[in-house]
Coordinates of C-alpha atoms and ligand atoms in Angstrom, one line a residue:
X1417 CA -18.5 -42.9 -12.0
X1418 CA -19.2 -39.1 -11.5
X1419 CA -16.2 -37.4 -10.9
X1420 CA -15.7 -34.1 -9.1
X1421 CA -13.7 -31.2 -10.7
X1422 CA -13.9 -29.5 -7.8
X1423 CA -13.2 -31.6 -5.2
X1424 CA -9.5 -30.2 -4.9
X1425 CA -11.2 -26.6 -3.3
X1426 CA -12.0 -28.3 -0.3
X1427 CA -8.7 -30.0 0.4
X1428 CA -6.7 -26.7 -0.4
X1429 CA -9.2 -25.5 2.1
X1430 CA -8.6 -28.3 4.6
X1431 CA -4.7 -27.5 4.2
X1432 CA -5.0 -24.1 4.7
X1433 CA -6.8 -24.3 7.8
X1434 CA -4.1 -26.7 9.0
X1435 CA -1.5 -24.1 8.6
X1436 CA -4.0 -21.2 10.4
X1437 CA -3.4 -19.5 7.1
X1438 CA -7.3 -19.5 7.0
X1439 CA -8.9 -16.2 6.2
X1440 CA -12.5 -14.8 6.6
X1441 CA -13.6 -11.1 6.5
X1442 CA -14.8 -9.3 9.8
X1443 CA -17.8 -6.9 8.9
X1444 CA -16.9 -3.1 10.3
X1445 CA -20.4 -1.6 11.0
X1446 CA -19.7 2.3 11.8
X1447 CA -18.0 4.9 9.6
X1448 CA -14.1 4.6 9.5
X1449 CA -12.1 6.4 12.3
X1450 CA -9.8 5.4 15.5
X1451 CA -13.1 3.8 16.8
X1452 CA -15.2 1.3 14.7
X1453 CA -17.7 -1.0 15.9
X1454 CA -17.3 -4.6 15.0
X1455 CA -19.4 -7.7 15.9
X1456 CA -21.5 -5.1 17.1
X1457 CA -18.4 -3.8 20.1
X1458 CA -16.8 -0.6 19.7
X1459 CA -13.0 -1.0 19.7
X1460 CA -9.9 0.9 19.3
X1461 CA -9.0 0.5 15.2
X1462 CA -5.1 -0.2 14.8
X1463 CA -5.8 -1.5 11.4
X1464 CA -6.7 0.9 9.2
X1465 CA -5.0 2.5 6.3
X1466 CA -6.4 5.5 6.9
X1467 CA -3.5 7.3 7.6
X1468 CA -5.1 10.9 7.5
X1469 CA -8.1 10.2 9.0
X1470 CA -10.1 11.1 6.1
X1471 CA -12.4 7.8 4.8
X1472 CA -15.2 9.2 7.3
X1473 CA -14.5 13.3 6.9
X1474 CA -17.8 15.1 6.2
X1475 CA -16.2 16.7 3.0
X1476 CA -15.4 13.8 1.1
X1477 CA -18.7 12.0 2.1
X1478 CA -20.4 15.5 0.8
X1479 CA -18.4 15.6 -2.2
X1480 CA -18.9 12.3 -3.0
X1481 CA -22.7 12.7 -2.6
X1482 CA -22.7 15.8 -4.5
X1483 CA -20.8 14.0 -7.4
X1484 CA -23.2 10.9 -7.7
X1485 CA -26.2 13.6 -7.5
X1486 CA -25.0 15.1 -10.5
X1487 CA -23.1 12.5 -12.7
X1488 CA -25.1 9.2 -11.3
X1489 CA -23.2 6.4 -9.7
X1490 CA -21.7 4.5 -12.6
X1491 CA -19.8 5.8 -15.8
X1492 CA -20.7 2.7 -17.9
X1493 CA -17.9 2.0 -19.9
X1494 CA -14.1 2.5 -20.2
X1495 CA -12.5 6.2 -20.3
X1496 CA -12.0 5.9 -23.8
X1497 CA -15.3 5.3 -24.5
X1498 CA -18.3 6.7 -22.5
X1499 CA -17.1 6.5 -19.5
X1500 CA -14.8 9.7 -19.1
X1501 CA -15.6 13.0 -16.9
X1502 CA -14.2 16.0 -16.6
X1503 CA -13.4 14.8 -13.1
X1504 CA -11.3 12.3 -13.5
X1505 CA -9.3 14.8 -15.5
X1506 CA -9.1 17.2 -12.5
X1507 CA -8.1 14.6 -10.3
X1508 CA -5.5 13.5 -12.5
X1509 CA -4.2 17.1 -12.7
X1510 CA -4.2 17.2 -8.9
X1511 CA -2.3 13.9 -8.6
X1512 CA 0.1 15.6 -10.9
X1513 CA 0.4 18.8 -8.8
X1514 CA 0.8 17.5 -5.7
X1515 CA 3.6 15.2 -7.0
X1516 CA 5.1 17.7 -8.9
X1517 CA 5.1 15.5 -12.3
X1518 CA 3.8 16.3 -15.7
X1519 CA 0.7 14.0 -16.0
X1520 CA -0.6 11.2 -14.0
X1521 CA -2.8 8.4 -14.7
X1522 CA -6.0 7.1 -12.6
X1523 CA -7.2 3.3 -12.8
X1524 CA -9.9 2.3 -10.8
X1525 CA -7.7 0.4 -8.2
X1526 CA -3.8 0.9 -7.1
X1527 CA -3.7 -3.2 -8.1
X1528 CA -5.1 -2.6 -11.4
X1529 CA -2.4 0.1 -11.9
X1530 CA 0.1 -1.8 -11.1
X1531 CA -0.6 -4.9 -12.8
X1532 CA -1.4 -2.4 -16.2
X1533 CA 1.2 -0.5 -16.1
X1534 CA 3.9 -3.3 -15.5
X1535 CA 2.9 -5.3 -18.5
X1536 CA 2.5 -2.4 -21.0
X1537 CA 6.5 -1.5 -19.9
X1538 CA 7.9 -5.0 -20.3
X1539 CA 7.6 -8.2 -22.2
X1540 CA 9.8 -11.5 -23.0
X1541 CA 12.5 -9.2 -23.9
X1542 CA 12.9 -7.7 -20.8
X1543 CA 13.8 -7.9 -17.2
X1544 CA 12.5 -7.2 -14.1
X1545 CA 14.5 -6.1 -10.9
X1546 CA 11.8 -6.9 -7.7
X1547 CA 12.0 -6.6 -3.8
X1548 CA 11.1 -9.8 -1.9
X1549 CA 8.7 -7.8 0.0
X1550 CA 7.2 -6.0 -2.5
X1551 CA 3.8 -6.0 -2.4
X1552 CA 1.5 -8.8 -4.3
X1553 CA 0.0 -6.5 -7.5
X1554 CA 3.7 -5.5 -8.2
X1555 CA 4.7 -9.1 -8.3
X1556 CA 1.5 -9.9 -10.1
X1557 CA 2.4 -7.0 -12.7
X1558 CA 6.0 -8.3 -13.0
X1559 CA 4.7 -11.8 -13.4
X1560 CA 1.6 -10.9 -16.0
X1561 CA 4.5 -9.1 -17.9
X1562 CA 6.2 -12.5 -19.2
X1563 CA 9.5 -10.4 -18.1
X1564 CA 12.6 -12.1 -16.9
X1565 CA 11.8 -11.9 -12.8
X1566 CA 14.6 -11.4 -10.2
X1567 CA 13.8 -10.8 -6.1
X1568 CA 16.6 -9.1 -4.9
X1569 CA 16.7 -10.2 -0.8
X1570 CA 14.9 -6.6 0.9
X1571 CA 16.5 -3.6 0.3
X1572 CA 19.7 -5.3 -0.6
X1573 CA 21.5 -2.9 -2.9
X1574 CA 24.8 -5.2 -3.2
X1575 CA 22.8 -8.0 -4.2
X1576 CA 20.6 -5.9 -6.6
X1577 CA 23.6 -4.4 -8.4
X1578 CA 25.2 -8.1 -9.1
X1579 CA 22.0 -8.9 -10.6
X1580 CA 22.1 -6.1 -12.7
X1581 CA 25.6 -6.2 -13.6
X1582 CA 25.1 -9.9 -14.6
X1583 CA 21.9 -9.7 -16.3
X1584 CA 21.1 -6.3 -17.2
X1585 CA 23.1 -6.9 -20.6
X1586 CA 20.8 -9.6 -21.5
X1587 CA 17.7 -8.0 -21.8
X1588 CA 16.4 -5.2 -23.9
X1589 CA 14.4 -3.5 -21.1
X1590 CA 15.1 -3.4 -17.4
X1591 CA 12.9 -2.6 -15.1
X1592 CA 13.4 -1.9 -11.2
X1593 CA 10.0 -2.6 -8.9
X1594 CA 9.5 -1.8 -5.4
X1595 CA 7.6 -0.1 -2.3
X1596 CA 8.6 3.0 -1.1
X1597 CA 7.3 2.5 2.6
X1598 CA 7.1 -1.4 2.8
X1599 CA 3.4 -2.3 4.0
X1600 CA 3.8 -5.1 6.4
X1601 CA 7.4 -3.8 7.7
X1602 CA 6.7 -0.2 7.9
X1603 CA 10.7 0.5 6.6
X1604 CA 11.5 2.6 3.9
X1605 CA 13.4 1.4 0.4
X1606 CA 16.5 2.7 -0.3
X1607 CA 15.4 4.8 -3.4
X1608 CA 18.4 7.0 -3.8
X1609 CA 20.6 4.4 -4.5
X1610 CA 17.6 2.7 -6.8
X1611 CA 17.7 6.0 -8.4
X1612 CA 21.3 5.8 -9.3
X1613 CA 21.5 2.1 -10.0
X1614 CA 18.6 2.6 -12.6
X1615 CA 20.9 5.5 -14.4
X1616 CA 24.2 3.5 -14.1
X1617 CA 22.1 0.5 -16.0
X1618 CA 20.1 2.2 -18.6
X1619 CA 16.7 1.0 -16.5
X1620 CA 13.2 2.3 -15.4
X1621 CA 12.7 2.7 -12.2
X1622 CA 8.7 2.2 -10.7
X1623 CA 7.6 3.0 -7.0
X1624 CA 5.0 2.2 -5.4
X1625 CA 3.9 4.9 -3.1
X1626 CA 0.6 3.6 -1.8
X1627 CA 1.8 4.3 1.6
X1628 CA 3.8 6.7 1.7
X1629 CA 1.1 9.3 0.1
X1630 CA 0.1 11.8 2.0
X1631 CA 2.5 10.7 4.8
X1632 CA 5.4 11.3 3.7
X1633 CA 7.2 14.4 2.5
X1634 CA 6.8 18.1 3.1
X1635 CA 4.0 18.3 1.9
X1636 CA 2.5 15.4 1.7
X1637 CA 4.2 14.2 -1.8
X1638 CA 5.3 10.7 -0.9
X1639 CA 8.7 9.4 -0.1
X1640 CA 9.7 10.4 -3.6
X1641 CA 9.7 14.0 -2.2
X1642 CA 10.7 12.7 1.3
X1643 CA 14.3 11.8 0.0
X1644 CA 14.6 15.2 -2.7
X1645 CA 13.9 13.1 -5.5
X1646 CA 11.3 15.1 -7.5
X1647 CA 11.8 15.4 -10.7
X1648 CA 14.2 12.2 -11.3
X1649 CA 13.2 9.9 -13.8
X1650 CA 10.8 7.8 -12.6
X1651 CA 7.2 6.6 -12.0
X1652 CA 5.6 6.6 -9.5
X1653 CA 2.1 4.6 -8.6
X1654 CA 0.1 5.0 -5.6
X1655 CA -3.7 4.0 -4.5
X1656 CA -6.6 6.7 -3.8
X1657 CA -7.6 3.7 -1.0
X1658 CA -5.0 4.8 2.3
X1659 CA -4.4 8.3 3.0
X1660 CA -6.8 9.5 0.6
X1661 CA -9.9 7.7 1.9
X1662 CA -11.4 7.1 -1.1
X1663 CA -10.8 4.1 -3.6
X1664 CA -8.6 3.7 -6.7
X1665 CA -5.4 3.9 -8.4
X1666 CA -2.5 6.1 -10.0
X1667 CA 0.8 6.7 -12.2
X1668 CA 2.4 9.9 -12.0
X1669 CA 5.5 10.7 -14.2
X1670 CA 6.7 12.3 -17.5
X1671 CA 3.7 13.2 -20.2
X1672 CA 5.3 10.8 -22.4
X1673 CA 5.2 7.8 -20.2
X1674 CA 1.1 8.6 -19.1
X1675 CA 0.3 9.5 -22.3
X1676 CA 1.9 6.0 -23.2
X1677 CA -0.3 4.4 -20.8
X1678 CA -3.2 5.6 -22.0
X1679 CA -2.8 4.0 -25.3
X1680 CA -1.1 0.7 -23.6
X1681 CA -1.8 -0.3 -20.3
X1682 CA -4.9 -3.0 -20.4
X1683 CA -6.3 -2.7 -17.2
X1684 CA -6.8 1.3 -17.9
X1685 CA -7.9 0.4 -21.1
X1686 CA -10.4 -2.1 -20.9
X1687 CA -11.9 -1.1 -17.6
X1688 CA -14.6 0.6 -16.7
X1689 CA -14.0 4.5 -15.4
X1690 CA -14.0 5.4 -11.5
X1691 CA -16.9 6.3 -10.3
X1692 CA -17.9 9.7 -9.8
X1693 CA -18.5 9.5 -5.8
X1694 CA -14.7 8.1 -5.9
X1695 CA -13.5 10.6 -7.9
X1696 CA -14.7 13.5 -6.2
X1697 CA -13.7 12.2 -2.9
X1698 CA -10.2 11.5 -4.0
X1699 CA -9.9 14.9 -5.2
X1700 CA -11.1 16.5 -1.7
X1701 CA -8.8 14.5 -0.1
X1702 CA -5.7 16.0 -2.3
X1703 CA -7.0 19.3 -1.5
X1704 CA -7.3 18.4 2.3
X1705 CA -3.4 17.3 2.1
X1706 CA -2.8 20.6 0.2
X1707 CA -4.2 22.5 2.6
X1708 CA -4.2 21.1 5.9
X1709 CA -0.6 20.0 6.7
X1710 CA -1.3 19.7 11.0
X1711 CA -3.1 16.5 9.5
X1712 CA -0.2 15.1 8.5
X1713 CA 1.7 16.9 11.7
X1714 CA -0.3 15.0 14.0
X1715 CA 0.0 11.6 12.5
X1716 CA 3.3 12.2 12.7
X1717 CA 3.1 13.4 16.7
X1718 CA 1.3 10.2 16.9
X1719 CA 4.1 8.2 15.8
X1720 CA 7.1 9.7 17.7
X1721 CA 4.5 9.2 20.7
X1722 CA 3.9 5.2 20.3
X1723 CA 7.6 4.9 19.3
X1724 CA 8.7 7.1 23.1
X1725 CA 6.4 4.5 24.6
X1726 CA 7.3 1.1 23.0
X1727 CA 11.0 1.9 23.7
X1728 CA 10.2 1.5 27.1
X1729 CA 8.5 -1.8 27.2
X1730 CA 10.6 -4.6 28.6
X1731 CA 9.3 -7.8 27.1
X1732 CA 12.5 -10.1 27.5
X1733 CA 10.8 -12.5 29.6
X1734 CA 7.9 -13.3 27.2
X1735 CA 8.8 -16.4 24.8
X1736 CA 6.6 -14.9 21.9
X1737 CA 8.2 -11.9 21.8
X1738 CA 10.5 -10.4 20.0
X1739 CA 9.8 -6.6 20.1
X1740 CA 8.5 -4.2 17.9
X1741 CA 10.3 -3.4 14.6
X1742 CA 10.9 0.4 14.7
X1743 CA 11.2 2.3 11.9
X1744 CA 10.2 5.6 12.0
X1745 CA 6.8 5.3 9.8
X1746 CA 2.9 5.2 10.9
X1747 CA 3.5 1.1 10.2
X1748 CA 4.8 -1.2 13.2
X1749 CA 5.3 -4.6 12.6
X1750 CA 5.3 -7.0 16.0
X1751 CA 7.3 -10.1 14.8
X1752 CA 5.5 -13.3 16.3
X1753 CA 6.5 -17.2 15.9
X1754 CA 4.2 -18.4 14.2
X1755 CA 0.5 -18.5 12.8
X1756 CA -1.0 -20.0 15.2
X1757 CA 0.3 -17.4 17.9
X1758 CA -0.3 -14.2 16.1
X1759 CA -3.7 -15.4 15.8
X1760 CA -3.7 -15.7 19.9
X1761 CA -2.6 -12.3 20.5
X1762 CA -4.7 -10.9 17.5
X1763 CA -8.0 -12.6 19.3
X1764 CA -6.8 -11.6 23.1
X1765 CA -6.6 -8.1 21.9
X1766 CA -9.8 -8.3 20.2
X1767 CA -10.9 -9.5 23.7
X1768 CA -9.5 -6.3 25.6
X1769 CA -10.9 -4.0 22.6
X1770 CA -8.0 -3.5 20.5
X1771 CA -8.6 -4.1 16.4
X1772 CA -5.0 -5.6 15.1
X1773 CA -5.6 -8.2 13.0
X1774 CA -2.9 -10.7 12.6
X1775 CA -0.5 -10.7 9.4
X1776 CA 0.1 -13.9 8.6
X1777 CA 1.5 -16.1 5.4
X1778 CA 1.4 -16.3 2.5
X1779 CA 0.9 -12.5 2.8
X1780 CA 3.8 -12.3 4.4
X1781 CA 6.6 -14.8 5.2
X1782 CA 6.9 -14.7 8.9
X1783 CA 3.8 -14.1 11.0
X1784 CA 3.0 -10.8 12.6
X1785 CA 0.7 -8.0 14.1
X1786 CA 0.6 -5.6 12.0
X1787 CA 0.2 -1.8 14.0
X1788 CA -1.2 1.5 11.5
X1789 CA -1.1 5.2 13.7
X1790 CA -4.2 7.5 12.3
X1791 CA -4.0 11.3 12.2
X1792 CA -7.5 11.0 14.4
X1793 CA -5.7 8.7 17.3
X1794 CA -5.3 10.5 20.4
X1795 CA -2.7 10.2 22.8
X1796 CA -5.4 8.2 25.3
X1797 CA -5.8 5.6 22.4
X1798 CA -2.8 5.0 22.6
X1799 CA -1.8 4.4 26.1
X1800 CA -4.8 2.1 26.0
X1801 CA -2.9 0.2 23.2
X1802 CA 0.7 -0.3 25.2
X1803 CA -1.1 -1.1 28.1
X1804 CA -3.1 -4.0 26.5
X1805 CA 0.4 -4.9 24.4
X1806 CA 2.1 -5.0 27.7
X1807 CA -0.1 -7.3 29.2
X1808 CA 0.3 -10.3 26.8
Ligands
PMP319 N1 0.5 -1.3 -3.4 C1 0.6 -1.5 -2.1 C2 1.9 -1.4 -1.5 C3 -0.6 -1.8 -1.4 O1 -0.4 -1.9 0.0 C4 -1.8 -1.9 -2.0 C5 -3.1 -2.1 -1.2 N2 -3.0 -3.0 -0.2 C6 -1.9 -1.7 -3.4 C7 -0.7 -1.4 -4.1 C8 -3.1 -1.9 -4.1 O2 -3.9 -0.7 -4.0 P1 -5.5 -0.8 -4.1 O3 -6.0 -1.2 -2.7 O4 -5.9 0.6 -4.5 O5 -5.9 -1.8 -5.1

């Protein structure tokens, strides 16, 4: 009898779809902006990670073009071999600058640094301290690492000091992991006290600022700079993907640690170099942030706006509702019961014009809509947004 290897695909499938945990990809068929057009209908884009409004801005589209023009579209091999520019140095010297570190690092995805840099700090010998809701290439990193792995229950600073207290010892290495602004809550970690727990226990402390770039901060620094924090031990990784509109990944911190990661972390290592048009992008985009701080004023503006207006919503009489989470970040998370409902209210928005997808497990644990504010929303986008909310 032929047996079938693969036969087990289709019944994880099958299970999957029971739970309305399946997942398919929606194609977006216009540039990226507060208005996309998708199954060929233009709706309003509350989705997007594109915090500053700049995937679609004509500068990083020219300097993108310009950069493939001159240096072709693929650098053929890892940065230690041919596949280095002067560029990428640039934009690593720019990360650095606008972070205020010594050195910083690019990979070619914000995953990919994570997952590289984890593993080249820690091994068997060591421990890793991780929030439940970190995000999944953290996790991955820390579990990739062979480290000793504890989830600390979000934010929990008690619990997180016990484990440290009664573990810390035990290990060579520690090791603290988490997001700075939370991607599917929209909250913000409490990195002071992370800051001081990592010094009481002799541990390294990595953030993950991949939202928080560009967003938060004075000047655009991240929530490292947000909370007076520069300059404190610790690294910090981001993506070039959200705020920056372009694509790729980044550790900023001491010229030691970088310089470290060059020689250590395998997914730098053995992958090949950005590309050129995502190089030059990424770079425009630090200089808009630099430069242009009424971008990040009026994503800001936008989120005291939706927050004035959710405050007034009464939904107590609507069984699915719980009300929105609000923390003060571009990110608001709408709690709903189940699956099967947030994929309801995701689809009746759809219906009415409204891109939210729904959040739902394993990404996350409890199901939800999941609400990003753009720099290039306008007050009209969203009233149009709490009107459709209101209605369901
Ligand atoms: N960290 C966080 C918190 C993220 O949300 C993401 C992307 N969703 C990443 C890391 C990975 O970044 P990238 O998309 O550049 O791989």
């Amino acid at each position: 009898m032929v047996k079938d290897a693969y036969g087990w695909m289709q019944r994880s499938l099958n299970t999957i779809h029971q739970a309305n945990w399946y997942r398919s990809v929606t194609p977006i068929a216009s540039l990226p902006g507060p208005i996309i057009t998708v199954n060929g209908r233009e709706m309003l884009n509350f989705a997007s990670n594109d915090y500053l409004g700049l995937a679609g801005d004509k500068r990083l589209i020219e300097a993108a073009m310009n950069a493939t023009r001159e240096w072709g579209t693929g650098t053929t091999g890892s940065r230690l071999l041919t596949g280095h520019r002067e560029l990428h140095r640039q934009l690593e010297l720019a990360i650095a600058n606008l972070k205020n570190t010594e050195d910083a690092i690019v990979f070619s995805s914000g995953y990919l640094a994570n997952i590289g840099t984890i593993s080249a700090l820690v091994n068997q010998r060591d421990i890793i301290l991780s929030d439940e809701y970190n995000h999944s290439s953290l996790k991955m990193g820390a579990k990739l690492s062979g480290a000793t792995v504890f989830n600390y229950p979000h934010s929990d600073i008690n619990h997180l000091t016990n484990l440290l207290k009664n573990h810390r010892h035990q290990h060579r290495r520690g090791l603290i992991i988490t997001d700075t602004l939370f991607s599917m809550d929209g909250d913000l970690s409490p990195l002071p006290q992370l800051v001081e727990l990592a010094q009481e226990f002799d541990s390294m402390l990595l953030v993950d600022e991949a939202h928080a770039t560009g967003v938060f901060g004075k000047n655009g620094a991240g929530c490292v700079e947000y909370f007076h924090l520069t300059g404190t031990p610790l690294l910090q990784m981001g993506t070039l993907s959200k705020a920056l509109g372009s694509l790729g990944g980044y550790v900023a911190g001491s010229a030691t640690a970088i310089d470290f990661l060059r020689n250590r972390a395998p997914s730098w290592i053995y992958t090949t170099g950005l590309t050129p048009a995502d190089t030059a992008a990424a770079l425009t985009a630090i200089q808009i942030v630099q430069q242009e701080p009424q971008r990040r004023a009026k994503l800001w503006e936008n989120v005291a706006t939706i927050q004035a207006k959710l405050k007034n919503i009464d939904n107590s009489e609507n069984p699915n509702f719980s009300g929105f989470t609000s923390f003060t970040s571009p990110i608001l998370c709408y709690p709903l019961k189940n699956a099967a409902i947030a994929l309801q209210v995701a689809q009746k928005l759809q219906q009415q014009g409204i891109f939210a997808p729904a959040i739902r497990p394993p990404t996350v644990t409890t199901s939800r809509l999941r609400i990003s504010l753009m720099a290039t929303h306008e007050p009209e986008h969203i009233d149009k947004f709490i009107e459709f909310i209101m209605a369901i």
